[in-house]
Amino acid sequence: MMVKKFRDTLTGLWSLLVGLKVTAVNFVRPEVTVHYPRQTVPSLEGYRGHIELVPSQDDPFKSKCIVCMTCVRMCPTSCISVAGSKPKKKTAGKDQAADADSGDTPKAQKAKPELESFVVDFTYCSLCGLCVQNCPTGALRFSTDVYLAGFSRQDFVFDLLGRLQSQAEHKEQ
Ligand code: SF4
Ligand code: SF4
């Protein structure tokens, strides 16, 4: 009886010492987390946030998207909706004048469709990356938007074209 009590006490003490050692080691270890929201991490390089549109090099208010719909077809959860204007047939000024002189019908040029809306429902996105990898123009990338919060599902349905344009506006100011 005495021996059992003594053994239990020793086991308890040993377990206490092991616990204290773990606490002491972690106490002196450098911090790897931050006290959010009082602090935020300095670099989010490599972080995979929701997708976002990459601005065109010529015009930061426009995206590189050519409305090919590859991302819409590839997305396994169908959370991307894209809409674009129908390509209108343009006629080139010089050719038109020349054609008019010669009496020919003006030559039609193929115009690119313009992106009108790009919406992603982030509540369904699995961050698989298929849309980013398969976009033929590199118009998509992952954002570093880590501090997301909302009150309803609708708060996570992102208008990416509007977001791109407001980012361009902020940069201009
Ligand atoms: S984002 Fe890329 S894949 Fe998606 S519609 Fe635009 S060009 Fe096509
Ligand atoms: S990362 Fe994957 S799930 Fe998310 S929008 Fe792109 S294709 Fe869809």
PDB file of C-alpha atoms and ligand atoms in Angstrom:
ATOM      1  CA  MET A   1       0.000   0.000   0.000  1.00  0.00           C
ATOM      2  CA  MET A   2       2.777   2.413   1.060  1.00  0.00           C
ATOM      3  CA  VAL A   3       4.887   1.391  -1.914  1.00  0.00           C
ATOM      4  CA  LYS A   4       2.027   2.084  -4.357  1.00  0.00           C
ATOM      5  CA  LYS A   5       1.425   5.561  -2.883  1.00  0.00           C
ATOM      6  CA  PHE A   6       5.143   6.347  -3.102  1.00  0.00           C
ATOM      7  CA  ARG A   7       5.269   5.174  -6.734  1.00  0.00           C
ATOM      8  CA  ASP A   8       2.200   7.295  -7.651  1.00  0.00           C
ATOM      9  CA  THR A   9       3.780  10.370  -6.049  1.00  0.00           C
ATOM     10  CA  LEU A  10       7.005   9.840  -7.993  1.00  0.00           C
ATOM     11  CA  THR A  11       5.073   9.384 -11.262  1.00  0.00           C
ATOM     12  CA  GLY A  12       3.118  12.585 -10.593  1.00  0.00           C
ATOM     13  CA  LEU A  13       6.294  14.528  -9.838  1.00  0.00           C
ATOM     14  CA  TRP A  14       7.974  13.204 -12.977  1.00  0.00           C
ATOM     15  CA  SER A  15       5.023  14.215 -15.119  1.00  0.00           C
ATOM     16  CA  LEU A  16       5.070  17.677 -13.496  1.00  0.00           C
ATOM     17  CA  LEU A  17       8.770  18.065 -14.327  1.00  0.00           C
ATOM     18  CA  VAL A  18       8.213  16.994 -17.945  1.00  0.00           C
ATOM     19  CA  GLY A  19       5.410  19.542 -18.277  1.00  0.00           C
ATOM     20  CA  LEU A  20       7.541  22.307 -16.752  1.00  0.00           C
ATOM     21  CA  LYS A  21      10.384  21.467 -19.145  1.00  0.00           C
ATOM     22  CA  VAL A  22       8.057  21.791 -22.179  1.00  0.00           C
ATOM     23  CA  THR A  23       6.798  25.143 -20.851  1.00  0.00           C
ATOM     24  CA  ALA A  24      10.341  26.411 -20.183  1.00  0.00           C
ATOM     25  CA  VAL A  25      11.600  25.419 -23.657  1.00  0.00           C
ATOM     26  CA  ASN A  26       8.680  27.171 -25.395  1.00  0.00           C
ATOM     27  CA  PHE A  27       9.015  30.201 -23.130  1.00  0.00           C
ATOM     28  CA  VAL A  28      12.499  31.017 -24.438  1.00  0.00           C
ATOM     29  CA  ARG A  29      11.855  29.979 -28.065  1.00  0.00           C
ATOM     30  CA  PRO A  30      11.476  32.874 -30.592  1.00  0.00           C
ATOM     31  CA  GLU A  31       7.840  33.727 -31.351  1.00  0.00           C
ATOM     32  CA  VAL A  32       6.433  32.347 -34.584  1.00  0.00           C
ATOM     33  CA  THR A  33       2.952  33.835 -34.273  1.00  0.00           C
ATOM     34  CA  VAL A  34       1.736  37.393 -33.781  1.00  0.00           C
ATOM     35  CA  HIS A  35      -0.841  38.857 -31.428  1.00  0.00           C
ATOM     36  CA  TYR A  36      -3.517  39.543 -34.043  1.00  0.00           C
ATOM     37  CA  PRO A  37      -5.277  42.033 -34.271  1.00  0.00           C
ATOM     38  CA  ARG A  38      -2.773  44.165 -32.317  1.00  0.00           C
ATOM     39  CA  GLN A  39      -0.004  42.985 -34.648  1.00  0.00           C
ATOM     40  CA  THR A  40       0.092  41.787 -38.244  1.00  0.00           C
ATOM     41  CA  VAL A  41       2.760  39.759 -40.031  1.00  0.00           C
ATOM     42  CA  PRO A  42       5.244  41.812 -42.083  1.00  0.00           C
ATOM     43  CA  SER A  43       5.388  39.546 -45.139  1.00  0.00           C
ATOM     44  CA  LEU A  44       2.729  37.378 -46.736  1.00  0.00           C
ATOM     45  CA  GLU A  45       4.903  36.149 -49.579  1.00  0.00           C
ATOM     46  CA  GLY A  46       3.713  32.737 -50.703  1.00  0.00           C
ATOM     47  CA  TYR A  47       0.355  33.125 -48.960  1.00  0.00           C
ATOM     48  CA  ARG A  48      -2.553  31.797 -51.019  1.00  0.00           C
ATOM     49  CA  GLY A  49      -5.537  34.073 -50.494  1.00  0.00           C
ATOM     50  CA  HIS A  50      -8.591  34.317 -52.751  1.00  0.00           C
ATOM     51  CA  ILE A  51      -7.916  34.792 -56.454  1.00  0.00           C
ATOM     52  CA  GLU A  52      -7.635  38.278 -57.918  1.00  0.00           C
ATOM     53  CA  LEU A  53      -7.254  39.815 -61.363  1.00  0.00           C
ATOM     54  CA  VAL A  54      -3.861  40.935 -62.620  1.00  0.00           C
ATOM     55  CA  PRO A  55      -3.982  44.454 -64.102  1.00  0.00           C
ATOM     56  CA  SER A  56      -3.038  45.046 -67.714  1.00  0.00           C
ATOM     57  CA  GLN A  57       0.369  46.656 -68.242  1.00  0.00           C
ATOM     58  CA  ASP A  58      -1.092  49.411 -70.446  1.00  0.00           C
ATOM     59  CA  ASP A  59      -4.034  50.318 -68.252  1.00  0.00           C
ATOM     60  CA  PRO A  60      -4.159  49.502 -64.515  1.00  0.00           C
ATOM     61  CA  PHE A  61      -7.969  49.897 -64.566  1.00  0.00           C
ATOM     62  CA  LYS A  62      -8.282  46.965 -66.978  1.00  0.00           C
ATOM     63  CA  SER A  63      -7.371  43.330 -66.464  1.00  0.00           C
ATOM     64  CA  LYS A  64      -5.383  40.986 -68.669  1.00  0.00           C
ATOM     65  CA  CYS A  65      -8.481  38.804 -68.999  1.00  0.00           C
ATOM     66  CA  ILE A  66      -9.598  38.058 -72.564  1.00  0.00           C
ATOM     67  CA  VAL A  67     -12.898  36.463 -71.470  1.00  0.00           C
ATOM     68  CA  CYS A  68     -11.933  33.026 -72.806  1.00  0.00           C
ATOM     69  CA  MET A  69     -13.914  31.300 -70.006  1.00  0.00           C
ATOM     70  CA  THR A  70     -11.184  28.695 -69.363  1.00  0.00           C
ATOM     71  CA  CYS A  71     -11.207  29.430 -65.622  1.00  0.00           C
ATOM     72  CA  VAL A  72     -15.010  29.120 -65.501  1.00  0.00           C
ATOM     73  CA  ARG A  73     -14.833  25.707 -67.178  1.00  0.00           C
ATOM     74  CA  MET A  74     -11.861  24.481 -65.103  1.00  0.00           C
ATOM     75  CA  CYS A  75     -13.165  25.493 -61.669  1.00  0.00           C
ATOM     76  CA  PRO A  76     -14.251  22.284 -59.902  1.00  0.00           C
ATOM     77  CA  THR A  77     -16.701  24.118 -57.661  1.00  0.00           C
ATOM     78  CA  SER A  78     -18.159  26.467 -60.308  1.00  0.00           C
ATOM     79  CA  CYS A  79     -17.509  29.486 -58.144  1.00  0.00           C
ATOM     80  CA  ILE A  80     -16.339  31.826 -60.919  1.00  0.00           C
ATOM     81  CA  SER A  81     -18.760  33.932 -62.996  1.00  0.00           C
ATOM     82  CA  VAL A  82     -17.368  35.923 -65.899  1.00  0.00           C
ATOM     83  CA  ALA A  83     -19.194  38.229 -68.285  1.00  0.00           C
ATOM     84  CA  GLY A  84     -17.804  40.156 -71.203  1.00  0.00           C
ATOM     85  CA  SER A  85     -19.041  42.340 -73.989  1.00  0.00           C
ATOM     86  CA  LYS A  86     -19.557  40.616 -77.302  1.00  0.00           C
ATOM     87  CA  PRO A  87     -16.725  41.361 -79.721  1.00  0.00           C
ATOM     88  CA  LYS A  88     -17.837  44.047 -82.167  1.00  0.00           C
ATOM     89  CA  LYS A  89     -16.575  44.105 -85.708  1.00  0.00           C
ATOM     90  CA  LYS A  90     -14.365  47.141 -86.197  1.00  0.00           C
ATOM     91  CA  THR A  91     -13.276  48.710 -89.447  1.00  0.00           C
ATOM     92  CA  ALA A  92      -9.841  50.245 -89.709  1.00  0.00           C
ATOM     93  CA  GLY A  93      -9.748  53.928 -90.712  1.00  0.00           C
ATOM     94  CA  LYS A  94      -7.208  53.646 -93.507  1.00  0.00           C
ATOM     95  CA  ASP A  95      -8.623  50.445 -94.956  1.00  0.00           C
ATOM     96  CA  GLN A  96     -12.114  51.857 -94.756  1.00  0.00           C
ATOM     97  CA  ALA A  97     -11.120  54.949 -96.731  1.00  0.00           C
ATOM     98  CA  ALA A  98      -9.254  52.859 -99.289  1.00  0.00           C
ATOM     99  CA  ASP A  99     -12.158  50.471 -99.630  1.00  0.00           C
ATOM    100  CA  ALA A 100     -14.571  53.366 -99.992  1.00  0.00           C
ATOM    101  CA  ASP A 101     -12.411  54.817-102.800  1.00  0.00           C
ATOM    102  CA  SER A 102     -12.251  51.501-104.610  1.00  0.00           C
ATOM    103  CA  GLY A 103     -15.937  50.865-104.049  1.00  0.00           C
ATOM    104  CA  ASP A 104     -15.213  47.635-102.044  1.00  0.00           C
ATOM    105  CA  THR A 105     -17.008  46.673 -98.854  1.00  0.00           C
ATOM    106  CA  PRO A 106     -14.873  47.782 -95.816  1.00  0.00           C
ATOM    107  CA  LYS A 107     -12.774  44.958 -94.308  1.00  0.00           C
ATOM    108  CA  ALA A 108     -13.917  43.797 -90.873  1.00  0.00           C
ATOM    109  CA  GLN A 109     -11.363  43.447 -88.052  1.00  0.00           C
ATOM    110  CA  LYS A 110     -11.770  41.074 -85.152  1.00  0.00           C
ATOM    111  CA  ALA A 111     -12.068  42.938 -81.834  1.00  0.00           C
ATOM    112  CA  LYS A 112     -11.379  41.394 -78.447  1.00  0.00           C
ATOM    113  CA  PRO A 113     -14.259  41.007 -76.016  1.00  0.00           C
ATOM    114  CA  GLU A 114     -14.023  43.321 -73.034  1.00  0.00           C
ATOM    115  CA  LEU A 115     -14.342  42.026 -69.484  1.00  0.00           C
ATOM    116  CA  GLU A 116     -17.481  43.432 -67.871  1.00  0.00           C
ATOM    117  CA  SER A 117     -17.744  41.413 -64.693  1.00  0.00           C
ATOM    118  CA  PHE A 118     -15.637  38.856 -62.812  1.00  0.00           C
ATOM    119  CA  VAL A 119     -17.122  37.471 -59.626  1.00  0.00           C
ATOM    120  CA  VAL A 120     -15.792  34.701 -57.393  1.00  0.00           C
ATOM    121  CA  ASP A 121     -17.766  33.084 -54.597  1.00  0.00           C
ATOM    122  CA  PHE A 122     -14.955  32.458 -52.147  1.00  0.00           C
ATOM    123  CA  THR A 123     -17.181  30.348 -49.888  1.00  0.00           C
ATOM    124  CA  TYR A 124     -16.954  27.575 -52.501  1.00  0.00           C
ATOM    125  CA  CYS A 125     -13.319  28.054 -53.534  1.00  0.00           C
ATOM    126  CA  SER A 126     -10.940  25.264 -52.487  1.00  0.00           C
ATOM    127  CA  LEU A 127      -7.852  27.258 -53.527  1.00  0.00           C
ATOM    128  CA  CYS A 128      -6.936  24.412 -55.877  1.00  0.00           C
ATOM    129  CA  GLY A 129      -5.215  26.832 -58.256  1.00  0.00           C
ATOM    130  CA  LEU A 130      -6.593  25.350 -61.499  1.00  0.00           C
ATOM    131  CA  CYS A 131      -7.896  28.733 -62.666  1.00  0.00           C
ATOM    132  CA  VAL A 132      -4.567  30.460 -61.993  1.00  0.00           C
ATOM    133  CA  GLN A 133      -2.513  27.705 -63.652  1.00  0.00           C
ATOM    134  CA  ASN A 134      -4.665  27.449 -66.768  1.00  0.00           C
ATOM    135  CA  CYS A 135      -5.361  31.101 -67.549  1.00  0.00           C
ATOM    136  CA  PRO A 136      -3.736  31.638 -70.980  1.00  0.00           C
ATOM    137  CA  THR A 137      -2.905  35.295 -70.332  1.00  0.00           C
ATOM    138  CA  GLY A 138      -1.777  35.126 -66.703  1.00  0.00           C
ATOM    139  CA  ALA A 139      -4.747  37.261 -65.716  1.00  0.00           C
ATOM    140  CA  LEU A 140      -5.252  35.534 -62.360  1.00  0.00           C
ATOM    141  CA  ARG A 141      -3.149  35.214 -59.237  1.00  0.00           C
ATOM    142  CA  PHE A 142      -3.649  34.539 -55.536  1.00  0.00           C
ATOM    143  CA  SER A 143      -4.102  37.602 -53.370  1.00  0.00           C
ATOM    144  CA  THR A 144      -2.379  38.096 -50.047  1.00  0.00           C
ATOM    145  CA  ASP A 145      -5.667  39.140 -48.491  1.00  0.00           C
ATOM    146  CA  VAL A 146      -5.259  37.271 -45.223  1.00  0.00           C
ATOM    147  CA  TYR A 147      -7.367  39.400 -42.889  1.00  0.00           C
ATOM    148  CA  LEU A 148     -10.800  38.503 -44.169  1.00  0.00           C
ATOM    149  CA  ALA A 149     -13.859  38.865 -41.986  1.00  0.00           C
ATOM    150  CA  GLY A 150     -17.548  39.170 -42.694  1.00  0.00           C
ATOM    151  CA  PHE A 151     -21.000  38.828 -41.234  1.00  0.00           C
ATOM    152  CA  SER A 152     -22.621  36.784 -43.990  1.00  0.00           C
ATOM    153  CA  ARG A 153     -21.730  34.494 -46.875  1.00  0.00           C
ATOM    154  CA  GLN A 154     -22.412  37.369 -49.252  1.00  0.00           C
ATOM    155  CA  ASP A 155     -19.423  39.212 -47.768  1.00  0.00           C
ATOM    156  CA  PHE A 156     -17.196  36.580 -49.392  1.00  0.00           C
ATOM    157  CA  VAL A 157     -18.580  36.941 -52.891  1.00  0.00           C
ATOM    158  CA  PHE A 158     -15.976  39.166 -54.473  1.00  0.00           C
ATOM    159  CA  ASP A 159     -16.367  41.456 -57.456  1.00  0.00           C
ATOM    160  CA  LEU A 160     -12.811  41.134 -58.708  1.00  0.00           C
ATOM    161  CA  LEU A 161     -13.074  43.682 -61.523  1.00  0.00           C
ATOM    162  CA  GLY A 162     -14.425  46.300 -59.109  1.00  0.00           C
ATOM    163  CA  ARG A 163     -11.624  45.400 -56.688  1.00  0.00           C
ATOM    164  CA  LEU A 164      -8.974  45.834 -59.375  1.00  0.00           C
ATOM    165  CA  GLN A 165     -10.394  49.219 -60.348  1.00  0.00           C
ATOM    166  CA  SER A 166     -10.574  50.510 -56.777  1.00  0.00           C
ATOM    167  CA  GLN A 167      -6.972  49.356 -56.187  1.00  0.00           C
ATOM    168  CA  ALA A 168      -5.904  51.289 -59.301  1.00  0.00           C
ATOM    169  CA  GLU A 169      -7.801  54.347 -58.022  1.00  0.00           C
ATOM    170  CA  HIS A 170      -6.036  54.148 -54.638  1.00  0.00           C
ATOM    171  CA  LYS A 171      -2.649  53.931 -56.357  1.00  0.00           C
ATOM    172  CA  GLU A 172      -3.413  57.037 -58.395  1.00  0.00           C
ATOM    173  CA  GLN A 173      -4.260  59.136 -55.317  1.00  0.00           C
TER     174      GLN A 173
HETATM  175  S1  SF4 B   1      -9.213  35.057 -66.230  1.00  0.00           S
HETATM  176 FE1  SF4 B   1      -7.955  33.994 -67.753  1.00  0.00          FE
HETATM  177  S2  SF4 B   1      -8.928  31.972 -67.967  1.00  0.00           S
HETATM  178 FE2  SF4 B   1     -10.428  33.312 -66.952  1.00  0.00          FE
HETATM  179  S3  SF4 B   1     -11.690  34.137 -68.617  1.00  0.00           S
HETATM  180 FE3  SF4 B   1     -10.023  35.608 -68.229  1.00  0.00          FE
HETATM  181  S4  SF4 B   1      -8.395  35.058 -69.661  1.00  0.00           S
HETATM  182 FE4  SF4 B   1      -9.803  33.305 -69.557  1.00  0.00          FE
HETATM  183  S1  SF4 B   2      -8.700  28.190 -56.994  1.00  0.00           S
HETATM  184 FE1  SF4 B   2      -9.818  26.369 -57.734  1.00  0.00          FE
HETATM  185  S2  SF4 B   2     -11.762  26.385 -56.620  1.00  0.00           S
HETATM  186 FE2  SF4 B   2     -10.858  28.420 -56.381  1.00  0.00          FE
HETATM  187  S3  SF4 B   2     -11.756  29.655 -58.018  1.00  0.00           S
HETATM  188 FE3  SF4 B   2      -9.829  28.804 -58.824  1.00  0.00          FE
HETATM  189  S4  SF4 B   2     -10.400  26.867 -59.832  1.00  0.00           S
HETATM  190 FE4  SF4 B   2     -12.119  27.487 -58.530  1.00  0.00          FE
END
